[in-house]
Amino acid sequence: MSAFMIFDLAPIGSIVAWSDGAPRPPERHKKKLATWKTRNSQGRLIRKEGPRTLGTYTAPASFTLYEGNIGSGNTIMVTILRTFGLDSSLAFKVLERPPLGAVRIFDRPGPSGELIHLAENHAAAEAWLKEHLYPLSVLEEVTADEIAVDHIEGRTAA
């Protein structure tokens, strides 16, 4: 499916894969494999952002996927985020949607909020917040209404 469909249909917290359609190179081709992995991977959908104007340039709407962290032990050196514009030529697929009853934790309120954690329930979300201090965090539960609307309208993005 297209980037536009991911932006329109996939709920925040979904696991989304992207691909350019090229076959995976053999492990012995390290550089080719590294390049391939940047255009063929997966991550958790953490943010959707509408179009924005910067001077005379209007950036298209986009979404951001969290791919992972690089570090050792409890020390995170680099967080890998991938942002895709709706004009991306890559193919996308929703691999997993957030389960019913899960709680999304956003770093701040409003449309610029970014998913920082997906807890399995409200109690787990509160426990996570006690350990990780985010003073402006917002909790949002994945509801049956959200899932039902997708199925009723035929909007399932799987």
XYZ file of C-alpha atoms in Angstrom:
158
model
C 0.000 0.000 0.000
C 1.065 3.578 -0.468
C 2.415 6.024 2.104
C -0.849 7.960 1.766
C -2.847 4.904 2.874
C -0.586 4.357 5.894
C -1.059 8.006 6.872
C -4.819 7.767 6.404
C -5.585 4.289 7.784
C -2.909 2.945 10.130
C -3.390 3.810 13.815
C -0.528 5.205 15.868
C 1.277 2.285 17.511
C 1.026 -0.031 14.482
C 4.048 -1.973 13.239
C 4.631 -0.935 9.620
C 7.039 -2.513 7.120
C 8.416 -0.707 4.081
C 10.091 -2.059 0.973
C 11.435 -0.962 -2.370
C 10.711 -4.409 -3.845
C 14.364 -5.296 -4.449
C 15.530 -8.797 -3.464
C 17.716 -9.083 -0.357
C 21.421 -9.306 -1.264
C 23.545 -12.145 0.150
C 25.081 -11.627 3.618
C 28.593 -11.508 2.134
C 27.777 -8.239 0.315
C 27.956 -6.031 3.427
C 27.592 -2.619 1.750
C 24.774 -3.709 -0.566
C 22.996 -5.364 2.354
C 23.309 -2.241 4.512
C 21.879 -0.101 1.713
C 19.071 -2.595 1.155
C 18.175 -2.565 4.869
C 17.613 1.207 4.801
C 14.965 0.747 2.089
C 13.473 -2.518 3.428
C 12.704 -2.688 7.128
C 9.975 -2.138 9.701
C 9.156 0.079 12.660
C 6.427 1.323 14.984
C 4.287 4.232 13.792
C 4.881 6.990 16.359
C 3.757 10.215 14.679
C 1.675 11.596 11.834
C 2.180 15.187 10.757
C 0.113 17.162 8.280
C 1.585 19.374 5.563
C 3.514 22.413 6.789
C 4.821 25.549 5.126
C 8.405 26.655 5.660
C 8.896 29.977 3.889
C 7.972 29.401 0.258
C 8.273 25.608 0.539
C 5.341 23.432 1.578
C 6.458 20.087 2.979
C 4.045 17.233 2.303
C 2.308 15.386 5.103
C 4.493 12.693 6.643
C 4.644 9.937 9.222
C 7.486 8.757 11.420
C 8.417 5.182 12.313
C 10.601 4.165 15.266
C 13.040 1.525 14.056
C 15.155 0.959 17.161
C 17.981 2.133 19.403
C 21.726 1.734 19.212
C 23.607 1.519 22.493
C 24.714 -0.871 25.182
C 23.078 -1.812 28.448
C 20.708 0.921 29.572
C 22.555 3.623 27.624
C 20.967 4.688 24.345
C 23.434 6.375 22.019
C 21.241 6.775 18.915
C 17.521 6.366 18.289
C 16.694 5.396 14.710
C 13.605 7.172 13.370
C 12.495 7.104 9.741
C 10.196 9.812 8.391
C 8.372 9.231 5.117
C 6.519 11.815 3.056
C 3.254 10.890 1.397
C 5.072 11.150 -1.928
C 7.352 8.196 -1.048
C 7.732 5.587 -3.783
C 8.215 2.755 -1.264
C 5.554 0.102 -0.607
C 4.204 -0.136 2.945
C 2.328 -2.807 4.861
C 0.755 -2.857 8.336
C 2.105 -5.943 10.082
C 0.432 -5.432 13.454
C -2.113 -3.026 14.929
C -2.151 -1.995 18.591
C -4.363 -4.398 20.549
C -7.688 -3.428 22.084
C -7.153 -2.057 25.600
C -3.533 -1.051 24.978
C -2.584 2.445 26.139
C -0.545 4.838 24.017
C 1.721 7.223 25.904
C 2.489 10.454 24.028
C 5.280 12.835 25.063
C 3.024 15.931 24.884
C -0.556 16.895 24.096
C -1.741 18.069 20.706
C -1.127 17.061 17.115
C 2.676 17.257 17.465
C 2.706 14.586 20.186
C 4.917 11.573 19.575
C 4.289 8.038 20.827
C 6.944 7.163 23.385
C 5.517 3.884 24.689
C 2.697 1.443 24.012
C 1.601 -0.242 27.250
C -0.608 -3.318 27.388
C -3.086 -1.658 29.775
C -3.676 1.446 31.905
C -1.921 0.020 34.994
C 1.184 -0.830 32.940
C 1.142 2.690 31.451
C 1.008 4.295 34.907
C 3.868 2.062 36.102
C 5.960 2.980 33.054
C 5.331 6.691 33.645
C 6.482 6.414 37.270
C 9.801 5.019 36.033
C 10.190 7.396 33.055
C 9.504 11.023 33.818
C 7.486 12.789 31.127
C 5.685 15.698 32.809
C 3.513 16.577 29.784
C 2.644 13.004 28.816
C -0.803 12.084 27.548
C -2.428 8.651 27.824
C -4.760 7.403 25.098
C -6.422 4.006 25.189
C -6.978 1.923 22.059
C -10.754 1.555 22.055
C -13.210 -0.842 20.470
C -14.771 2.140 18.660
C -11.475 2.864 16.897
C -11.169 -0.724 15.708
C -14.877 -1.015 14.813
C -14.808 2.162 12.687
C -11.939 0.745 10.642
C -13.859 -2.469 9.942
C -17.251 -0.850 9.318
C -15.832 1.656 6.856
C -13.697 -1.005 5.198
C -10.572 0.896 6.162
C -8.519 -1.991 7.477
C -4.936 -1.270 6.555
C -3.623 -4.797 6.756
